[in-house]
Every structure is written in C-alpha cells, then in structure tokens.
C-alpha cells in the first residue's frame, strides 16, 4: 500500500476531471489538470501578490498563469536569472532589495512560479523578509511538481555547498498543474522522470507498474502519474517534515547520484540531476541486493528501465577516488560514515544503512561494467 498515511491527509475533493485537492494543514494542495483555475480559493485571502520567476519562465509560463489566474494578472513581478548556479546569496539579496523597493509588507503573498531553483530561493527570501511573508508555489517543471515544491525545503547554495543556508518552511499552498509541462525542454522532462521512478521504487509499487516498460515521453496518463508521485511526496513529508526518519528514504539513489552530479559539474561536462540520480539508483539498487534479500530479478528490472530512459554516464574506474571524496563531503555523511537509503524490494525502502566504502566502490564498478 503506497499511501501509508492516507488518514493523515484530509481529503477534500476529487470530482471527475477536476484536480485533487488536499488540505493537509498548514498547506493545501491542488494537483492535476485544472489546478490553476482552482487556485483562486487560496488567493482570495490576499490582496497583493508578487510573482517571482526567471527569464525562461517569463517567456513560457507567465502568460499561462496570467491567462488562467486573472487575480494575479496585474501583479508586481520580480525576475531573476535562471540556473542552479544562480541559487545564491547575491540573488537572495536582489529579491530582498526588490521586495523593499516594492514596499512589500506581511499582508502580501509571494508567488513562486518556476522549477526547484525558484521555489527554493523564493521560499527562502519570502520566509526571511520582514521575519516572514507567506508564499505559494506554482511549480512549472516535473522535478518541481513531484519534489522541490513540496515539503518546505527552502534555501540557497553557499561557498560551493548545495543548500548550505536555508530553512524548513511550508508554503501556504502548492498548485501543481501539468499545463506548464507542454513548455518544458526534453532534457528537463527526462530529469524529473528519474524522481518519479524513485517514488515507484521507494514507496509506490503501483506507480512502478504503471511506468515499467515505458519511456518518459510515452506515459499515457501523465496527469495520473504526476498526481500519484506528488501524493507520495506529500505523504512522506507529512509524516516527517524535518527529515528525521522516513523522509530520508527520498535519498535513494542520491548518495552516489550527487557524487556523479558534482563530479561531472567539476569536470566541465554537467549532467542533469535526473541523469545522475538514475545512475545512482542503479548503484544503490545493486547495494540493496548485496545487503538485503533484494531480488536480483528486480535489480534487472530497474537497470532495464533506467537504461531505456537514460544514457549511461561516461564514468570509469579512475574516477572512483574522486567520487568517494565527494560522497564524504555530502550532508548525509554523519561521523564520517557513508549512509544510504536502500531498497528491501520494489516499493519499499529503508534508511540509515551504513555501507563500507569498499562495497560502494564495487557498486560503481557494477555500473561501469554491466
Ligand atoms: N528532495 C528531497 C526532500 O525533499 O526531502
């Protein structure tokens, strides 16, 4: 059963052809086709809106928001530069300056319109300005819709460390409308798909069954898949907002995956987050096989599915020492130990599994040699 805490999330409505509406206090979620049109329910409690986005979103998504949500059409806007490398203190200062220039007070609502960078930095800037202004997330990417916009992680990168400064703070609401995905580049679509696969593996075998055998551009009922994946994340963070336990399961594929991501960034040939996490999931599924009674045929299934959707990364054995060093710098390392979230079986994960570096090395060799 994927949704282990359905009772926690009070279910408001799901009429045919309307979005799923969940009121999880303090956050309300509107998920699925038509969600934008329903967002007026949230916005009617506010009289002033400031929309934050980047230059890509300005071109592709802002017109859609303005058309579908007339209440915000004439709002003040703040546009920042796009890119993970722009999720920094300078841009946070820029947002605070703009909020000051626009005389924004605590009665206003900040609308974060964009992917993970916008919801991270926008939530952070809002939560710290004048000791906290309320904000709402309108994710426009797959990754944002099923992950970054949900769960209250906000922050910026600092001194080369990802998400080094930030806070857990919930938005008032998250409005997830797949309408924006028509504007998404293929590469970004593929990147988000890795996170959707992850929910199938860690918590939602039913979702895995829906996806298995398909390519990311071939998903028939995209609306259903986005709703299921977002719902999985909501269930997890509702249980464990501050990541003391079950939320750590979301790190499956990420301990080795983040090392791949940093390695390729440092080498000047960056890969997307999803490409890196997909590779990390192969390594960590292999680790699951070594440490638990994880069925090898399920490992084959995972490898087959990931290979059908992601090109293998150009890694060789000479990269392994740097990959291990990068893992040791990760926030998930405690007291120098490499900690993993691994799989017991497809649809069930567990966290705080300590793995010897030699076995981690073998898992990367498995990735390279199979
Ligand atoms: N993206 C992982 C988390 O929200 O905990």
PDB file of N, CA and C and ligand atoms in Angstrom, residues 147-148 150-151 153 198 233 237 243 247 250-251 254, ligand 1:
ATOM      1  N   UNK A 147       8.561  17.056  -6.472  1.00  0.00           N
ATOM      2  CA  UNK A 147       9.574  17.053  -5.423  1.00  0.00           C
ATOM      3  C   UNK A 147       9.786  18.444  -4.810  1.00  0.00           C
ATOM      4  N   UNK A 148      10.502  19.314  -5.534  1.00  0.00           N
ATOM      5  CA  UNK A 148      11.037  20.532  -4.894  1.00  0.00           C
ATOM      6  C   UNK A 148       9.979  21.450  -4.279  1.00  0.00           C
ATOM      7  N   UNK A 150       7.277  20.687  -2.883  1.00  0.00           N
ATOM      8  CA  UNK A 150       6.537  20.039  -1.792  1.00  0.00           C
ATOM      9  C   UNK A 150       7.483  19.735  -0.638  1.00  0.00           C
ATOM     10  N   UNK A 151       7.104  20.092   0.559  1.00  0.00           N
ATOM     11  CA  UNK A 151       7.886  19.638   1.715  1.00  0.00           C
ATOM     12  C   UNK A 151       8.664  20.713   2.442  1.00  0.00           C
ATOM     13  N   UNK A 153      11.336  22.559   1.960  1.00  0.00           N
ATOM     14  CA  UNK A 153      12.782  22.823   1.973  1.00  0.00           C
ATOM     15  C   UNK A 153      13.036  24.077   1.147  1.00  0.00           C
ATOM     16  N   UNK A 198      11.803   7.034  -8.863  1.00  0.00           N
ATOM     17  CA  UNK A 198      12.230   6.817  -7.477  1.00  0.00           C
ATOM     18  C   UNK A 198      11.033   6.564  -6.555  1.00  0.00           C
ATOM     19  N   UNK A 233       5.031  12.107  -2.253  1.00  0.00           N
ATOM     20  CA  UNK A 233       5.919  13.030  -1.529  1.00  0.00           C
ATOM     21  C   UNK A 233       5.157  13.704  -0.374  1.00  0.00           C
ATOM     22  N   UNK A 237       6.378  13.695   3.580  1.00  0.00           N
ATOM     23  CA  UNK A 237       6.762  14.886   4.359  1.00  0.00           C
ATOM     24  C   UNK A 237       5.751  15.180   5.466  1.00  0.00           C
ATOM     25  N   UNK A 243      12.900  15.636   8.282  1.00  0.00           N
ATOM     26  CA  UNK A 243      13.821  14.603   7.788  1.00  0.00           C
ATOM     27  C   UNK A 243      14.603  13.910   8.911  1.00  0.00           C
ATOM     28  N   UNK A 247      11.534  10.472   5.750  1.00  0.00           N
ATOM     29  CA  UNK A 247      11.856  11.377   4.635  1.00  0.00           C
ATOM     30  C   UNK A 247      13.225  11.046   4.036  1.00  0.00           C
ATOM     31  N   UNK A 250      13.746   9.334   0.673  1.00  0.00           N
ATOM     32  CA  UNK A 250      13.796  10.074  -0.592  1.00  0.00           C
ATOM     33  C   UNK A 250      15.211  10.166  -1.128  1.00  0.00           C
ATOM     34  N   UNK A 251      16.189   9.862  -0.283  1.00  0.00           N
ATOM     35  CA  UNK A 251      17.588   9.937  -0.721  1.00  0.00           C
ATOM     36  C   UNK A 251      18.034   8.708  -1.504  1.00  0.00           C
ATOM     37  N   UNK A 254      20.539   8.969  -4.294  1.00  0.00           N
ATOM     38  CA  UNK A 254      21.113  10.313  -4.222  1.00  0.00           C
ATOM     39  C   UNK A 254      22.510  10.364  -3.618  1.00  0.00           C
TER      40      UNK A 254
HETATM   41  N1  LIG B   1      14.136  16.400  -2.178  1.00  0.00           N
HETATM   42  C1  LIG B   1      14.200  15.618  -1.025  1.00  0.00           C
HETATM   43  C2  LIG B   1      13.354  16.139   0.073  1.00  0.00           C
HETATM   44  O1  LIG B   1      12.537  16.996  -0.133  1.00  0.00           O
HETATM   45  O2  LIG B   1      13.500  15.716   1.199  1.00  0.00           O
END
